[in-house]
Short mmCIF file of C-alpha atoms in Angstrom, two decimals:
data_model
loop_
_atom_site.label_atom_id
_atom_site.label_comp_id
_atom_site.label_asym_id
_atom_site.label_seq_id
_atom_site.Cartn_x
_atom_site.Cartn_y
_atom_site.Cartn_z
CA UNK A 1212 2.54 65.78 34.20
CA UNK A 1213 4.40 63.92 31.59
CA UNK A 1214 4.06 63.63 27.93
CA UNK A 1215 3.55 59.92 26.49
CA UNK A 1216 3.62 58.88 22.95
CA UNK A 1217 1.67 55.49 22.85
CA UNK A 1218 1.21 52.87 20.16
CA UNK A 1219 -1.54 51.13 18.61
CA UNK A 1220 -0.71 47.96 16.29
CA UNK A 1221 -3.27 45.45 14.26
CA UNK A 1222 -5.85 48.44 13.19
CA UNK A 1223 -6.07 47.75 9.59
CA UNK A 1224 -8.09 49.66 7.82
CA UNK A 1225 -9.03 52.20 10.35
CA UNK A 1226 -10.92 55.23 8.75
CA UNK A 1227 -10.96 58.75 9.91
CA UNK A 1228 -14.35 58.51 11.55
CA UNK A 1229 -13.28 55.66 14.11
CA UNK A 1230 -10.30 57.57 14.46
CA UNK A 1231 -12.65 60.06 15.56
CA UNK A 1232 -14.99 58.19 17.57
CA UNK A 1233 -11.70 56.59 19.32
CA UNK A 1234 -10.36 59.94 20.19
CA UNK A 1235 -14.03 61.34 21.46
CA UNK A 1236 -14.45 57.92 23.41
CA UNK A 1237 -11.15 58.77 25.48
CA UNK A 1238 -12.05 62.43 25.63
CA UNK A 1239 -15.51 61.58 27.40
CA UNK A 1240 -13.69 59.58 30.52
CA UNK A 1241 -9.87 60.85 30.17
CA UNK A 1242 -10.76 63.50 33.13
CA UNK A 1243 -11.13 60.61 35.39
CA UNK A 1244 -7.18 59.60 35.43
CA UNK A 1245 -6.38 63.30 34.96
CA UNK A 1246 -4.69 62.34 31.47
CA UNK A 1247 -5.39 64.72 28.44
CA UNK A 1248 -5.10 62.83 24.96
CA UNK A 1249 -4.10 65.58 22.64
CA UNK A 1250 -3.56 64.07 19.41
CA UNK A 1251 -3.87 61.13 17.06
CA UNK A 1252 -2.34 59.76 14.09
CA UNK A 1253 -3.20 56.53 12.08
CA UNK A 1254 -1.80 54.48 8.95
CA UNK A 1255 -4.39 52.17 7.66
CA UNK A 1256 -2.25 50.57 5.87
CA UNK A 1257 -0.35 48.72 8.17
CA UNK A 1258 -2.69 49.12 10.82
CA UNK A 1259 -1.27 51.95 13.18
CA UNK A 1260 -2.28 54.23 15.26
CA UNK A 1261 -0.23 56.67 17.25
CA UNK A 1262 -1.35 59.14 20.34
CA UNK A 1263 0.25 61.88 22.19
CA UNK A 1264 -1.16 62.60 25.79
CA UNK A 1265 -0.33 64.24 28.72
CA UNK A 1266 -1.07 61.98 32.12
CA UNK A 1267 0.39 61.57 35.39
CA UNK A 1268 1.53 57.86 34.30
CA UNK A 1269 1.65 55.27 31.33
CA UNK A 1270 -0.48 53.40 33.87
CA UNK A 1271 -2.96 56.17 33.82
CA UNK A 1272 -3.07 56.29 30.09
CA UNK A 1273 -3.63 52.76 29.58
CA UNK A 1274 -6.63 52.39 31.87
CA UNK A 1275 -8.42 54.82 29.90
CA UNK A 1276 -7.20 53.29 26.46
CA UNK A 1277 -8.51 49.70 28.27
CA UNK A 1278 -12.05 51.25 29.23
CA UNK A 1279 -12.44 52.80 25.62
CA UNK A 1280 -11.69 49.14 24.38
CA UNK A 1281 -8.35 49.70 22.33
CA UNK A 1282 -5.49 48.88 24.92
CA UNK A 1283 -1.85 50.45 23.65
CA UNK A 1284 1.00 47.81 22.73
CA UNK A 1285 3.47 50.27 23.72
CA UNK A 1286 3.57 53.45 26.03
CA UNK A 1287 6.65 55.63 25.82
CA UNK A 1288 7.21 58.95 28.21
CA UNK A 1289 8.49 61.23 26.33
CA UNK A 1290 9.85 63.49 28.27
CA UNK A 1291 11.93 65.54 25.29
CA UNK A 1292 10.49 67.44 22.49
CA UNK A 1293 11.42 69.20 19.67
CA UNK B 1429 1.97 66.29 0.82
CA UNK B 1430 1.55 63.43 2.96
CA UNK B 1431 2.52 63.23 6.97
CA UNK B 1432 4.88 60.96 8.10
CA UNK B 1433 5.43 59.37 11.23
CA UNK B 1434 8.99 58.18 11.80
CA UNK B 1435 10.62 56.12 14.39
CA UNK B 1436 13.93 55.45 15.82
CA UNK B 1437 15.33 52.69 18.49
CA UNK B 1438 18.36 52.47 19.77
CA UNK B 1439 18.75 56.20 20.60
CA UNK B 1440 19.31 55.35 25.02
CA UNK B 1441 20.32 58.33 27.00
CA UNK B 1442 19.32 60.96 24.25
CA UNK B 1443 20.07 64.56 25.50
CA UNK B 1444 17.66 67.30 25.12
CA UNK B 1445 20.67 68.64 23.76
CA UNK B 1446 21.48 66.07 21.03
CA UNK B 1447 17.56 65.52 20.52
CA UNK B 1448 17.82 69.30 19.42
CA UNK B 1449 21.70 69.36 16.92
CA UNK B 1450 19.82 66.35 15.23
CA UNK B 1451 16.55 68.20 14.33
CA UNK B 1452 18.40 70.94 13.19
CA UNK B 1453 20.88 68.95 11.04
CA UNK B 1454 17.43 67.29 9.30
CA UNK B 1455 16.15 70.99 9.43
CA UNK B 1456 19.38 72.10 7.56
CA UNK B 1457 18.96 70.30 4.45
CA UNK B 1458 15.43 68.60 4.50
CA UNK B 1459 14.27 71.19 1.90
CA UNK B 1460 15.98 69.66 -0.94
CA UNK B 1461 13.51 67.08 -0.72
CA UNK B 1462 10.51 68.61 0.31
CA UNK B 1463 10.33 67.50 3.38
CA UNK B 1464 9.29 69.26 6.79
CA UNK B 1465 10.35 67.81 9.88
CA UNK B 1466 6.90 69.13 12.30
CA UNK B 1467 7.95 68.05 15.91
CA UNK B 1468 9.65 64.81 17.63
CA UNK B 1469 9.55 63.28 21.18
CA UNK B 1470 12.40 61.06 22.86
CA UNK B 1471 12.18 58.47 25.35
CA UNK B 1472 15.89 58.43 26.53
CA UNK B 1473 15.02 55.20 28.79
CA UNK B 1474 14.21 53.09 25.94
CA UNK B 1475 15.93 54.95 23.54
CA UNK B 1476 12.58 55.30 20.75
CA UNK B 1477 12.20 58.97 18.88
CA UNK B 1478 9.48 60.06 17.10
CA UNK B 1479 9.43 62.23 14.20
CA UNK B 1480 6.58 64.36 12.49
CA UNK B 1481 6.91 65.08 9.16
CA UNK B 1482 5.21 66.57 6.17
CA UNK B 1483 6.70 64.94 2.62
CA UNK B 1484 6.41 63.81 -0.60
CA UNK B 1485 7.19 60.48 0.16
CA UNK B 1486 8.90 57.70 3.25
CA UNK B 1487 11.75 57.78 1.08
CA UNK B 1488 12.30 61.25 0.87
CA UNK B 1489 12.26 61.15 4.91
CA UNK B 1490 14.33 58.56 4.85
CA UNK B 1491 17.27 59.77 2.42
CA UNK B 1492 17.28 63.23 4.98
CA UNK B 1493 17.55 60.94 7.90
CA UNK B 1494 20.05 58.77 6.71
CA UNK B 1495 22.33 61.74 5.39
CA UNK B 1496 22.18 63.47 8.43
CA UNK B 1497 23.62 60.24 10.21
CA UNK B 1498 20.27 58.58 12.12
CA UNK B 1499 17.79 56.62 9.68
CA UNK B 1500 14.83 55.61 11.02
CA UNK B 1501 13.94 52.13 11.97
CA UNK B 1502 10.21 52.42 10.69
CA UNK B 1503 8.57 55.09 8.47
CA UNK B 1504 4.46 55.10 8.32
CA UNK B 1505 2.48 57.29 6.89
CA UNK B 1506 -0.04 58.93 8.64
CA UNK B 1507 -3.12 60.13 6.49
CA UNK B 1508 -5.33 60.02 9.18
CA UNK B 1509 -5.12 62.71 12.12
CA UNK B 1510 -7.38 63.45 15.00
#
């Protein structure tokens, strides 16, 4: 299992309950592709949305993120932390 | 106290090792801005880190990063966490 940072763009105005309802909608089928999405952070502002999973492959992430209906622009493993 | 999501490009073949001197050189010296530098993740392939940090302001990130020799390509806010 990997760690993967992944990138929303062009979700202006998110609030903190579709934030929520994002995250829960993942939760509910992430089990299926073995991937564990274990935390989110968003800027309204400019419409971004960050999230930090653990999955056997970017691949893996993304179908999940597809199914839930918010596809990532980017998916990053990454492997070092701090 | 707001959280901040930084990021940096360019960083290819990032070390665990160098990953590590360079949070602690932000570490070092972030409190004379109020800042708090939470956790960050590297993708050596593409060369993209991620910072985490709790601060008064993007510029106050930005002023640590830059002294400690990396500033960061783009600096978001992140009010919203799940």
């Amino acid at each position: 299992m990997t760690e993967f940072m992944d990138v929303h763009r062009g979700m202006k105005g998110i609030t903190g309950q579709q934030l929520q309802e994002a995250h829960k909608a993942d939760l509910a089928i992430e089990g299926e592709e073995r991937v564990h999405f274990k935390q989110a952070w968003a800027d309204p502002d400019t419409g971004t949305v960050y999230c930090l999973s653990e999955a056997p492959s970017a691949d893996a992430v993304q179908r999940i993120h597809e199914r839930t209906g918010h596809p990532a622009d980017e998916i990053h493993p990454v492997p070092l932390t701090v």
